[in-house]
RNA sequence: GCUCUCGUAGCUCAAAUGGAUAGAGCAACAGACUUCUAAUCUGUAGGUUAUAGGUUCGAGUCCUAUCGAGAGCGCCA
């Protein structure tokens, strides 16, 4: 919450403490139309002798704060509140400044990166969108954030590609990214069908683990081709990363890590492989029987790497639902191996399906590249308004791809319905952009700058919009504490809709009273700031015209 | 077989660590434009929260069972 609400909630919790009650007082959205917020913490004590005394004391503290101008109690114990707009207009800005007193955490975002060699496909979109949004949200509330794309640049997929180049006599130096994209599926198929190829790929994987120079040189070439291609792609989608580390970067830490775990009896031999000695079902495999490394091996070493080289309070892994077992095993192991007590969370998300609910495929049946989804959306949006410039269309395309991805809870699978998502009405990226452009134009058209207003002049719609704007931090708090951007995405729709009502309801150009115009302008300006900052938190850039 | 996630309006989804009368969008129907860009707004209708029990002042939310859907389950990542 912003400083205003947070300070009040803290002092209210203090009042409970005086009655020896541990209550973390929270403001909830009101269930009743007349009110903005409610407090529920008192309800459970309504049979106690001290109830009335406590309730009176709480109300008194709320009154002193001036945050609310209507404070109603009832016998059940609910406290119903209306925001004091005139007071809050000088207290709340809906900018990062409102959150300056937040306790600061250093957070690493691990994007469970794309695999080099494989093109970016639609499945990568959610990691990128959710990751960018959470990164921006935590930036906004003054946490220290670090993103690491954490490339899948190690292990069997790479070994398969190298084996394929070897088998087909392809000179790695002449590779380009489009060839690489074709090679991986072929190599993967060969691996599953050709035993000799499989054995060779496994051997190459082991050689890479051991630092074999010849193999490493080929690997370096493949990686640089792939990274260059990824960088170009990310530019289109407006994604950036602080670190471009990968699984390969921790390879040198692994032998020491394994050795020390063996010494501490934390890992043991099992059918030739090394497994965690922790009693778990299923067993946690740490290395293969030929000694080469696995997904969890590099992820464990990455924890050590980050402790030593970056330092952090929290690490968020933005990876899809299906890998939940892996992360459960990883997090269990961190504790069991006594690596650290830091906070690790799997930010899991559901599958992106096509409009019929089936996995996304190209017409030929292959995995659908992300660029294809982008192009389809781009064409669709171009047809909404033929006068738009290419840069605006591409910004709108990104808005649609981002907003539609974040509007539903990340944990559920969702269907990508292009027609629905590019609609000008409803909860879409187009609608929220339009509202923001409309506000911008309105403010610029009024022949007067907003200056201080002593008293706001508000009709019912103005009040509703303003209340919602003052509640920005409530939605931000939910998104930040649960790492769920959809609360803010829905909020953005709600304020946009209320702004459009505000716009239609009373024409500012018809108002003659200057104080009234000023009051209207204040609301429009606060909407614009809030809308654009919410967009920032979602990873959407506001367009200037449309 | 074992484990995990889920089941809310015709469709797509919300509902802060259990709180008052379960809310939105789309689609449907009925309205509002010589406009501060109608790319908008207003209104109507739509529910036994899969089913059956349980926990308590109170359950969409917690527990148990059943039915249904999806995902995962040591040498892939």
XYZ file of N, CA and C in Angstrom, chain A residues 87-342:
768
model
N -8.846 15.689 1.070
C -7.610 15.480 1.822
C -6.599 14.689 0.971
N -7.074 13.658 0.331
C -6.155 12.752 -0.381
C -5.522 13.380 -1.616
N -6.178 14.406 -2.158
C -5.622 14.996 -3.382
C -4.237 15.605 -3.146
N -3.938 15.919 -1.893
C -2.601 16.442 -1.580
C -1.655 15.367 -1.054
N -2.164 14.142 -0.905
C -1.366 13.083 -0.285
C -0.961 11.970 -1.251
N -1.814 11.735 -2.230
C -1.582 10.589 -3.114
C -1.278 11.067 -4.530
N -0.186 10.589 -5.110
C 0.175 11.004 -6.472
C 0.116 9.839 -7.458
N 0.053 8.617 -6.940
C 0.108 7.413 -7.777
C 1.389 7.327 -8.611
N 2.441 7.887 -8.073
C 3.763 7.691 -8.666
C 4.595 6.868 -7.693
N 5.770 6.532 -8.126
C 6.689 5.738 -7.323
C 6.970 6.384 -5.957
N 6.865 7.706 -5.888
C 7.136 8.427 -4.631
C 6.239 7.986 -3.484
N 5.023 7.524 -3.815
C 4.087 7.105 -2.765
C 4.565 5.840 -2.046
N 5.581 5.190 -2.590
C 5.992 3.889 -2.036
C 7.429 3.921 -1.531
N 7.902 5.150 -1.307
C 9.306 5.346 -1.002
C 9.718 4.701 0.319
N 8.766 4.562 1.243
C 9.110 3.989 2.545
C 9.032 2.474 2.610
N 8.699 1.838 1.486
C 8.609 0.373 1.501
C 9.940 -0.269 1.862
N 9.841 -1.364 2.604
C 11.058 -2.141 2.885
C 11.594 -2.681 1.567
N 12.880 -2.499 1.353
C 13.435 -2.844 0.045
C 14.034 -4.250 0.030
N 13.667 -5.013 -0.988
C 14.238 -6.344 -1.176
C 15.013 -6.384 -2.484
N 16.042 -7.203 -2.491
C 16.769 -7.424 -3.742
C 16.238 -8.716 -4.361
N 15.675 -8.574 -5.531
C 14.981 -9.703 -6.139
C 15.608 -10.077 -7.479
N 15.898 -11.342 -7.646
C 16.383 -11.834 -8.941
C 15.230 -12.489 -9.689
N 15.039 -12.079 -10.923
C 14.035 -12.701 -11.786
C 14.730 -13.648 -12.743
N 14.370 -14.920 -12.641
C 14.950 -15.936 -13.518
C 13.892 -16.305 -14.550
N 14.186 -16.030 -15.813
C 13.209 -16.249 -16.875
C 13.231 -17.673 -17.424
N 13.980 -18.537 -16.776
C 14.046 -19.935 -17.227
C 14.218 -20.027 -18.723
N 15.170 -19.267 -19.201
C 15.361 -18.813 -20.556
C 15.043 -19.735 -21.711
N 14.881 -19.127 -22.861
C 14.705 -19.924 -24.073
C 15.957 -20.744 -24.345
N 15.734 -21.826 -25.043
C 16.831 -22.702 -25.406
C 17.518 -22.169 -26.641
N 18.844 -22.078 -26.605
C 19.504 -21.626 -27.822
C 19.367 -22.724 -28.872
N 19.182 -22.304 -30.091
C 18.963 -23.300 -31.137
C 17.501 -23.414 -31.490
N 16.645 -23.294 -30.494
C 15.214 -23.311 -30.790
C 14.733 -21.882 -30.973
N 13.888 -21.612 -31.986
C 13.366 -20.254 -32.130
C 12.390 -19.942 -30.996
N 12.208 -18.660 -30.732
C 11.194 -18.251 -29.760
C 9.833 -18.697 -30.258
N 9.104 -19.446 -29.447
C 7.764 -19.840 -29.867
C 6.725 -19.256 -28.920
N 5.457 -19.455 -29.257
C 4.395 -18.800 -28.481
C 4.466 -19.134 -26.998
N 4.969 -20.316 -26.681
C 5.075 -20.719 -25.284
C 5.981 -19.815 -24.461
N 6.884 -19.105 -25.118
C 7.786 -18.215 -24.383
C 7.130 -16.892 -24.004
N 6.001 -16.602 -24.634
C 5.421 -15.278 -24.468
C 5.035 -14.983 -23.021
N 4.480 -15.966 -22.351
C 3.998 -15.717 -20.993
C 5.150 -15.423 -20.032
N 6.223 -16.180 -20.130
C 7.387 -15.898 -19.281
C 7.802 -14.451 -19.447
N 7.899 -14.031 -20.711
C 8.382 -12.682 -21.004
C 7.419 -11.629 -20.475
N 6.130 -11.811 -20.715
C 5.143 -10.822 -20.279
C 5.015 -10.759 -18.764
N 4.875 -11.923 -18.156
C 4.709 -11.968 -16.702
C 5.985 -11.477 -16.033
N 7.108 -11.910 -16.550
C 8.388 -11.499 -15.992
C 8.588 -9.995 -16.061
N 8.336 -9.416 -17.218
C 8.536 -7.978 -17.375
C 7.595 -7.199 -16.461
N 6.348 -7.653 -16.379
C 5.388 -6.971 -15.529
C 5.826 -6.998 -14.068
N 6.190 -8.169 -13.572
C 6.585 -8.268 -12.160
C 7.868 -7.482 -11.891
N 8.755 -7.523 -12.846
C 9.997 -6.744 -12.738
C 9.657 -5.257 -12.600
N 8.750 -4.778 -13.445
C 8.373 -3.358 -13.399
C 7.597 -3.021 -12.127
N 6.714 -3.906 -11.714
C 5.956 -3.679 -10.482
C 6.910 -3.511 -9.297
N 7.858 -4.413 -9.203
C 8.780 -4.347 -8.069
C 9.738 -3.164 -8.184
N 10.029 -2.753 -9.406
C 10.789 -1.510 -9.599
C 9.982 -0.339 -9.056
N 8.708 -0.324 -9.409
C 7.823 0.790 -9.057
C 7.686 0.963 -7.549
N 7.639 -0.142 -6.815
C 7.498 -0.028 -5.360
C 8.859 -0.027 -4.671
N 9.868 0.328 -5.446
C 11.208 0.573 -4.903
C 11.961 -0.645 -4.402
N 11.685 -1.792 -4.959
C 12.557 -2.926 -4.685
C 13.744 -2.877 -5.640
N 14.815 -3.587 -5.274
C 15.970 -3.659 -6.158
C 15.805 -4.913 -7.000
N 15.732 -4.730 -8.300
C 15.418 -5.873 -9.160
C 16.537 -6.181 -10.147
N 16.696 -7.462 -10.427
C 17.711 -7.914 -11.373
C 17.094 -9.001 -12.231
N 17.153 -8.838 -13.543
C 16.605 -9.898 -14.383
C 17.734 -10.685 -15.047
N 17.550 -11.968 -15.081
C 18.511 -12.846 -15.760
C 17.710 -13.734 -16.706
N 17.958 -13.591 -17.982
C 17.210 -14.400 -18.952
C 17.459 -15.894 -18.719
N 18.618 -16.189 -18.205
C 19.001 -17.560 -17.883
C 18.769 -18.527 -19.049
N 19.566 -18.310 -20.059
C 19.466 -19.089 -21.296
C 19.647 -20.592 -21.086
N 18.874 -21.342 -21.838
C 19.087 -22.789 -21.891
C 20.182 -23.064 -22.913
N 21.411 -22.828 -22.484
C 22.520 -22.929 -23.444
C 23.409 -24.122 -23.135
N 22.866 -25.133 -22.474
C 23.701 -26.232 -22.008
C 22.886 -27.514 -22.060
N 23.549 -28.631 -21.985
C 22.820 -29.891 -21.884
C 22.524 -30.531 -23.225
N 21.611 -31.484 -23.193
C 21.361 -32.332 -24.352
C 20.927 -31.619 -25.636
N 20.091 -30.607 -25.578
C 19.701 -29.973 -26.849
C 20.909 -29.479 -27.648
N 21.863 -28.868 -26.938
C 23.073 -28.381 -27.601
C 23.890 -29.551 -28.140
N 24.021 -30.577 -27.320
C 24.791 -31.751 -27.732
C 24.160 -32.385 -28.976
N 22.843 -32.358 -29.030
C 22.152 -32.909 -30.201
C 22.469 -32.106 -31.457
N 22.479 -30.797 -31.311
C 22.768 -29.946 -32.469
C 24.194 -30.172 -32.957
N 25.130 -30.216 -32.026
C 26.532 -30.432 -32.414
C 26.697 -31.790 -33.110
N 26.040 -32.809 -32.562
C 26.123 -34.138 -33.188
C 25.579 -34.109 -34.614
N 24.525 -33.325 -34.774
C 23.903 -33.250 -36.095
C 24.832 -32.563 -37.095
N 25.451 -31.465 -36.667
C 26.411 -30.758 -37.529
C 27.536 -31.702 -37.941
N 27.994 -32.471 -36.961
C 29.080 -33.436 -37.176
C 28.658 -34.492 -38.184
N 27.476 -35.036 -37.983
C 26.984 -36.115 -38.827
C 26.748 -35.644 -40.265
N 26.220 -34.444 -40.417
C 25.890 -33.931 -41.750
C 27.044 -33.133 -42.366
N 28.165 -33.097 -41.628
C 29.326 -32.378 -42.131
C 29.057 -30.898 -42.418
N 28.337 -30.259 -41.507
C 28.026 -28.838 -41.693
C 29.067 -28.007 -40.938
N 29.625 -27.015 -41.632
C 30.619 -26.154 -40.995
C 29.916 -25.158 -40.071
N 30.169 -25.241 -38.760
C 29.481 -24.355 -37.811
C 29.694 -22.887 -38.142
N 30.849 -22.561 -38.706
C 31.161 -21.155 -38.988
C 30.218 -20.558 -40.017
N 29.602 -21.432 -40.824
C 28.720 -20.906 -41.874
C 27.245 -20.897 -41.467
N 27.010 -21.242 -40.184
C 25.626 -21.303 -39.697
C 24.974 -19.922 -39.608
N 23.702 -19.835 -39.961
C 22.943 -18.648 -39.571
C 21.705 -19.080 -38.791
N 20.989 -18.101 -38.255
C 19.929 -18.453 -37.312
C 18.782 -19.227 -37.963
N 18.511 -18.915 -39.237
C 17.395 -19.622 -39.866
C 17.722 -21.104 -40.062
N 18.998 -21.400 -40.360
C 19.401 -22.811 -40.474
C 19.281 -23.506 -39.126
N 19.735 -22.788 -38.099
C 19.735 -23.342 -36.748
C 18.323 -23.758 -36.331
N 17.374 -22.939 -36.721
C 15.991 -23.241 -36.361
C 15.496 -24.523 -37.015
N 16.024 -24.805 -38.202
C 15.624 -26.023 -38.909
C 16.345 -27.236 -38.346
N 17.604 -26.996 -37.946
C 18.438 -28.109 -37.487
C 17.936 -28.743 -36.193
N 17.523 -27.902 -35.233
C 17.176 -28.477 -33.939
C 16.080 -29.556 -33.995
N 14.968 -29.299 -34.673
C 13.944 -30.339 -34.732
C 14.457 -31.631 -35.374
N 15.305 -31.467 -36.405
C 15.866 -32.654 -37.063
C 16.777 -33.426 -36.118
N 17.619 -32.680 -35.400
C 18.552 -33.313 -34.460
C 17.795 -34.033 -33.368
N 16.733 -33.389 -32.907
C 15.934 -33.960 -31.837
C 15.266 -35.265 -32.283
N 14.803 -35.271 -33.524
C 14.164 -36.470 -34.054
C 15.174 -37.598 -34.212
N 16.334 -37.245 -34.739
C 17.418 -38.210 -34.914
C 17.783 -38.847 -33.563
N 17.820 -38.008 -32.549
C 18.184 -38.454 -31.199
C 17.226 -39.522 -30.689
N 15.959 -39.323 -30.971
C 14.982 -40.275 -30.436
C 14.902 -41.547 -31.277
N 15.418 -41.501 -32.507
C 15.260 -42.673 -33.379
C 16.544 -43.416 -33.692
N 17.674 -42.748 -33.544
C 18.928 -43.351 -33.952
C 19.832 -43.543 -32.732
N 20.037 -44.813 -32.376
C 20.784 -45.128 -31.166
C 22.237 -44.681 -31.207
N 22.834 -44.833 -32.371
C 24.234 -44.448 -32.536
C 24.375 -42.935 -32.341
N 23.441 -42.215 -32.948
C 23.409 -40.752 -32.821
C 23.229 -40.348 -31.359
N 22.341 -41.059 -30.691
C 22.045 -40.779 -29.290
C 23.296 -40.929 -28.424
N 24.001 -42.049 -28.634
C 25.211 -42.307 -27.855
C 26.241 -41.204 -28.080
N 26.395 -40.818 -29.356
C 27.353 -39.777 -29.695
C 26.956 -38.431 -29.037
N 25.693 -38.107 -29.070
C 25.218 -36.855 -28.471
C 25.480 -36.852 -26.967
N 25.242 -37.996 -26.335
C 25.487 -38.076 -24.897
C 26.967 -37.896 -24.580
N 27.798 -38.470 -25.454
C 29.237 -38.331 -25.267
C 29.660 -36.864 -25.412
N 29.080 -36.198 -26.397
C 29.412 -34.783 -26.611
C 28.953 -33.944 -25.421
N 27.794 -34.278 -24.887
C 27.297 -33.577 -23.708
C 28.295 -33.685 -22.557
N 28.817 -34.905 -22.392
C 29.767 -35.123 -21.305
C 31.062 -34.339 -21.566
N 31.508 -34.355 -22.836
C 32.710 -33.602 -23.198
C 32.545 -32.106 -22.880
N 31.379 -31.581 -23.173
C 31.106 -30.176 -22.864
C 31.171 -29.928 -21.353
N 30.546 -30.800 -20.602
C 30.585 -30.700 -19.138
C 32.023 -30.678 -18.634
N 32.872 -31.474 -19.329
C 34.261 -31.599 -18.864
C 35.155 -30.504 -19.430
N 34.613 -29.649 -20.269
C 35.377 -28.521 -20.784
C 36.226 -28.833 -22.003
N 35.824 -29.802 -22.799
C 36.567 -30.153 -24.013
C 36.603 -28.958 -24.974
N 37.832 -28.595 -25.395
C 38.004 -27.346 -26.131
C 37.337 -27.368 -27.505
N 37.504 -28.466 -28.248
C 36.927 -28.564 -29.590
C 35.414 -28.380 -29.542
N 34.782 -29.114 -28.644
C 33.325 -29.031 -28.546
C 32.890 -27.648 -28.073
N 33.645 -27.102 -27.136
C 33.295 -25.774 -26.620
C 33.365 -24.710 -27.707
N 34.318 -24.840 -28.606
C 34.428 -23.869 -29.690
C 33.216 -23.911 -30.613
N 32.763 -25.113 -30.920
C 31.555 -25.236 -31.750
C 30.356 -24.646 -31.001
N 30.292 -24.985 -29.723
C 29.198 -24.488 -28.874
C 29.151 -22.960 -28.869
N 30.342 -22.346 -28.770
C 30.405 -20.877 -28.733
C 29.812 -20.262 -29.991
N 30.120 -20.882 -31.139
C 29.601 -20.351 -32.403
C 28.076 -20.439 -32.432
N 27.576 -21.606 -32.060
C 26.118 -21.790 -32.059
C 25.459 -20.778 -31.138
N 26.036 -20.612 -29.974
C 25.450 -19.699 -28.991
C 25.419 -18.269 -29.519
N 26.503 -17.831 -30.138
C 26.520 -16.430 -30.577
C 25.517 -16.183 -31.699
N 25.358 -17.155 -32.594
C 24.350 -17.019 -33.653
C 22.963 -16.905 -33.035
N 22.711 -17.767 -32.067
C 21.399 -17.822 -31.444
C 21.100 -16.569 -30.623
N 22.091 -16.116 -29.871
C 21.888 -14.949 -29.018
C 21.595 -13.711 -29.854
N 22.312 -13.585 -30.970
C 22.100 -12.444 -31.842
C 20.650 -12.423 -32.347
N 20.179 -13.601 -32.704
C 18.804 -13.730 -33.180
C 17.782 -13.399 -32.077
N 18.074 -13.876 -30.869
C 17.177 -13.590 -29.746
C 17.118 -12.089 -29.461
N 18.272 -11.459 -29.517
C 18.322 -10.017 -29.243
C 17.444 -9.245 -30.228
N 17.501 -9.633 -31.476
C 16.676 -8.966 -32.489
C 15.191 -9.153 -32.198
N 14.849 -10.392 -31.813
C 13.463 -10.689 -31.474
C 12.975 -9.869 -30.288
N 13.791 -9.809 -29.247
C 13.382 -9.108 -28.027
C 13.200 -7.625 -28.277
N 13.938 -7.096 -29.219
C 13.822 -5.693 -29.567
C 12.406 -5.397 -30.068
N 11.889 -6.282 -30.899
C 10.536 -6.112 -31.434
C 9.515 -6.099 -30.298
N 9.712 -6.980 -29.338
C 8.745 -7.111 -28.244
C 9.054 -6.206 -27.056
N 10.144 -5.448 -27.182
C 10.507 -4.521 -26.126
C 10.844 -5.211 -24.796
N 11.651 -6.259 -24.880
C 12.114 -6.938 -23.659
C 13.606 -6.697 -23.466
N 13.983 -6.478 -22.196
C 15.400 -6.266 -21.880
C 15.771 -7.089 -20.659
N 17.028 -7.453 -20.551
C 17.489 -8.227 -19.400
C 18.771 -7.633 -18.856
N 18.908 -7.648 -17.522
C 20.130 -7.130 -16.916
C 21.288 -8.100 -17.131
N 20.994 -9.378 -17.064
C 22.025 -10.396 -17.267
C 21.602 -11.369 -18.357
N 22.566 -11.738 -19.160
C 22.350 -12.781 -20.163
C 23.136 -14.010 -19.754
N 22.957 -14.418 -18.529
C 23.661 -15.612 -18.079
C 22.930 -16.847 -18.580
N 23.622 -17.963 -18.474
C 22.987 -19.193 -18.913
C 23.450 -20.345 -18.061
N 22.927 -21.493 -18.378
C 23.276 -22.679 -17.612
C 24.769 -22.977 -17.710
N 25.373 -22.620 -18.845
C 26.796 -22.911 -19.043
C 27.690 -22.137 -18.074
N 27.198 -20.980 -17.628
C 28.039 -20.125 -16.791
C 28.342 -20.703 -15.414
N 27.601 -21.716 -15.018
C 27.855 -22.277 -13.698
C 28.548 -23.636 -13.784
N 28.903 -24.025 -14.989
C 29.475 -25.362 -15.188
C 30.685 -25.621 -14.288
N 31.539 -24.607 -14.152
C 32.769 -24.789 -13.381
C 32.526 -24.958 -11.887
N 31.366 -24.507 -11.430
C 31.065 -24.627 -9.999
C 30.594 -26.027 -9.620
N 30.181 -26.797 -10.638
C 29.508 -28.063 -10.336
C 30.410 -29.123 -9.688
N 31.618 -29.370 -10.221
C 32.429 -30.423 -9.604
C 32.650 -30.191 -8.106
N 32.964 -28.957 -7.736
C 33.175 -28.637 -6.322
C 31.914 -28.837 -5.497
N 30.802 -28.441 -6.087
C 29.520 -28.579 -5.391
C 29.219 -30.059 -5.116
N 29.400 -30.883 -6.153
C 29.138 -32.320 -6.021
C 30.052 -32.924 -4.943
N 31.310 -32.553 -5.032
C 32.294 -33.115 -4.099
C 31.911 -32.813 -2.657
N 31.535 -31.549 -2.430
C 31.213 -31.172 -1.060
C 29.920 -31.838 -0.585
N 28.978 -32.035 -1.497
C 27.732 -32.712 -1.104
C 27.971 -34.179 -0.776
N 28.882 -34.786 -1.516
C 29.225 -36.182 -1.215
C 29.866 -36.266 0.168
N 30.761 -35.324 0.402
C 31.471 -35.290 1.690
C 30.498 -35.149 2.857
N 29.487 -34.325 2.661
C 28.509 -34.098 3.739
C 27.423 -35.181 3.774
N 27.600 -36.218 2.917
C 26.609 -37.299 2.830
C 25.216 -36.820 2.440
N 25.171 -35.714 1.693
C 23.878 -35.191 1.271
C 23.418 -35.841 -0.040
N 24.381 -36.367 -0.795
C 23.995 -37.103 -2.005
C 24.690 -38.462 -2.017
N 24.005 -39.439 -2.585
C 24.512 -40.814 -2.564
C 24.342 -41.479 -3.937
N 25.114 -42.555 -4.141
C 25.015 -43.312 -5.401
C 23.728 -44.127 -5.442
N 23.139 -44.165 -6.616
C 21.954 -44.999 -6.791
C 21.891 -45.410 -8.251
N 22.038 -46.698 -8.497
C 22.098 -47.209 -9.871
C 23.105 -46.431 -10.713
N 24.230 -46.101 -10.121
C 25.287 -45.413 -10.856
C 25.169 -43.914 -10.849
N 23.954 -43.407 -10.657
C 23.749 -41.958 -10.648
C 23.850 -41.436 -9.224
N 23.907 -40.118 -9.095
C 23.897 -39.519 -7.767
C 22.506 -38.973 -7.472
N 21.965 -39.343 -6.324
C 20.655 -38.805 -5.931
C 20.748 -38.139 -4.566
N 19.794 -37.294 -4.276
C 19.738 -36.655 -2.965
C 19.479 -37.711 -1.906
N 20.156 -37.587 -0.766
C 19.971 -38.553 0.313
C 18.681 -38.285 1.079
N 18.033 -37.171 0.759
C 16.774 -36.849 1.431
C 15.714 -37.862 1.035
N 14.910 -38.252 2.027
C 13.854 -39.217 1.755
C 12.718 -38.511 1.018
N 12.587 -38.780 -0.266
C 11.533 -38.114 -1.020
C 10.970 -39.054 -2.083
N 9.755 -38.749 -2.483
C 9.135 -39.543 -3.542
C 8.562 -38.602 -4.587
N 9.003 -38.595 -5.826
C 10.081 -39.466 -6.314
C 11.462 -38.994 -5.849
N 12.430 -39.852 -6.014
C 13.808 -39.524 -5.645
C 14.331 -38.378 -6.520
N 15.231 -37.601 -5.960
C 15.765 -36.455 -6.711
C 17.115 -36.820 -7.322
N 17.117 -36.905 -8.636
C 18.330 -37.276 -9.361
C 19.213 -36.048 -9.552
N 20.461 -36.123 -9.086
C 21.346 -34.955 -9.155
C 22.284 -35.014 -10.363
N 22.863 -36.175 -10.629
C 23.629 -36.337 -11.881
C 23.257 -37.665 -12.529
N 23.560 -37.758 -13.830
C 23.316 -39.005 -14.555
C 24.366 -40.042 -14.180
N 24.131 -41.283 -14.594
C 25.069 -42.347 -14.236
C 26.416 -42.218 -14.957
N 26.444 -41.459 -16.064
C 27.751 -41.237 -16.690
C 28.436 -40.007 -16.103
N 27.842 -39.439 -15.071
C 28.461 -38.304 -14.386
C 28.085 -36.958 -14.967
N 27.360 -36.948 -16.074
C 27.038 -35.655 -16.663
C 25.845 -35.019 -15.945
N 25.628 -33.734 -16.245
C 24.747 -32.936 -15.418
C 23.331 -32.837 -15.967
N 22.449 -32.499 -15.061
C 21.034 -32.369 -15.399
C 20.551 -30.948 -15.108
N 19.306 -30.724 -15.475
C 18.609 -29.470 -15.201
C 18.829 -29.018 -13.756
N 18.567 -29.925 -12.809
C 18.648 -29.538 -11.399
C 20.090 -29.298 -10.963
N 21.025 -29.985 -11.609
C 22.434 -29.773 -11.270
C 22.831 -28.328 -11.534
N 22.488 -27.846 -12.714
C 22.859 -26.469 -13.049
C 22.038 -25.464 -12.238
N 20.778 -25.785 -11.966
C 19.966 -24.863 -11.177
C 20.505 -24.729 -9.750
N 20.976 -25.829 -9.192
C 21.579 -25.778 -7.856
C 22.853 -24.940 -7.877
N 23.670 -25.168 -8.887
C 24.919 -24.407 -8.991
C 24.629 -22.922 -9.214
N 23.533 -22.651 -9.904
C 23.145 -21.255 -10.141
C 22.849 -20.532 -8.832
N 22.231 -21.258 -7.894
C 21.962 -20.679 -6.566
C 23.293 -20.254 -5.934
N 24.279 -21.132 -6.002
C 25.587 -20.817 -5.424
C 26.217 -19.629 -6.148
N 26.113 -19.652 -7.465
C 26.671 -18.558 -8.272
C 26.072 -17.215 -7.859
N 24.752 -17.204 -7.714
C 24.070 -15.948 -7.382
C 24.392 -15.477 -5.972
N 24.533 -16.410 -5.050
C 24.927 -16.038 -3.697
C 26.290 -15.364 -3.717
N 27.212 -15.972 -4.476
C 28.594 -15.496 -4.468
C 28.783 -14.217 -5.276
N 28.101 -14.108 -6.419
C 28.410 -13.020 -7.340
C 27.391 -11.884 -7.384
N 26.148 -12.153 -6.986
C 25.125 -11.118 -7.114
C 24.530 -10.771 -5.747
N 24.165 -11.779 -4.995
C 23.523 -11.559 -3.711
C 22.055 -11.236 -3.920
N 21.164 -11.743 -3.079
C 19.740 -11.481 -3.256
C 18.969 -11.858 -2.006
N 17.758 -11.284 -1.889
C 16.842 -11.673 -0.809
C 15.820 -12.675 -1.318
N 15.394 -12.455 -2.574
C 14.370 -13.328 -3.145
C 14.759 -13.690 -4.567
N 14.381 -14.889 -4.974
C 14.562 -15.278 -6.372
C 13.228 -15.788 -6.897
N 12.789 -15.205 -8.008
C 11.532 -15.615 -8.639
C 11.840 -16.341 -9.940
N 11.289 -17.534 -10.083
C 11.475 -18.308 -11.309
C 10.180 -18.278 -12.107
N 10.225 -17.625 -13.257
C 9.011 -17.493 -14.042
C 8.989 -18.583 -15.100
N 8.378 -19.672 -14.737
C 8.413 -20.885 -15.555
C 7.041 -21.557 -15.475
N 6.640 -22.240 -16.525
C 5.268 -22.745 -16.567
C 4.959 -23.846 -15.538
N 3.653 -24.010 -15.298
C 3.110 -24.956 -14.313
C 3.733 -26.343 -14.342
N 3.995 -26.813 -15.543
C 4.394 -28.211 -15.696
C 5.713 -28.538 -15.022
N 6.456 -27.481 -14.678
C 7.736 -27.750 -14.040
C 7.675 -27.618 -12.521
N 6.469 -27.682 -11.984
C 6.335 -27.466 -10.543
C 7.081 -28.524 -9.727
N 7.106 -29.749 -10.220
C 7.839 -30.791 -9.486
C 9.333 -30.467 -9.427
N 9.856 -30.012 -10.539
C 11.276 -29.635 -10.568
C 11.578 -28.579 -9.504
N 10.726 -27.554 -9.418
C 11.007 -26.480 -8.470
C 10.774 -26.913 -7.024
N 9.821 -27.795 -6.834
C 9.639 -28.336 -5.484
C 10.916 -29.060 -5.061
N 11.443 -29.875 -5.969
C 12.672 -30.612 -5.668
C 13.850 -29.660 -5.471
N 13.910 -28.645 -6.314
C 15.003 -27.671 -6.207
C 14.970 -26.961 -4.863
N 13.780 -26.451 -4.494
C 13.666 -25.681 -3.253
C 13.884 -26.569 -2.020
N 13.363 -27.815 -2.078
C 13.627 -28.766 -0.990
C 15.125 -28.985 -0.832
N 15.775 -29.144 -1.974
C 17.201 -29.459 -1.961
C 18.035 -28.308 -1.413
N 17.642 -27.082 -1.741
C 18.376 -25.915 -1.232
C 18.414 -25.962 0.295
N 17.270 -26.298 0.888
C 17.197 -26.381 2.348
C 17.979 -27.585 2.861
N 17.723 -28.748 2.229
C 18.351 -29.980 2.695
C 19.876 -29.919 2.564
N 20.341 -29.307 1.489
C 21.790 -29.186 1.274
C 22.387 -28.026 2.068
N 21.515 -27.286 2.761
C 21.920 -26.152 3.591
C 22.654 -25.074 2.787
N 22.127 -24.797 1.591
C 22.715 -23.728 0.766
C 22.390 -22.361 1.365
N 21.110 -22.112 1.619
C 20.696 -20.850 2.255
C 19.242 -20.933 2.703
N 18.810 -19.877 3.381
C 17.426 -19.770 3.851
C 16.684 -18.681 3.090
N 17.201 -18.281 1.949
C 16.593 -17.178 1.210
C 15.271 -17.610 0.599
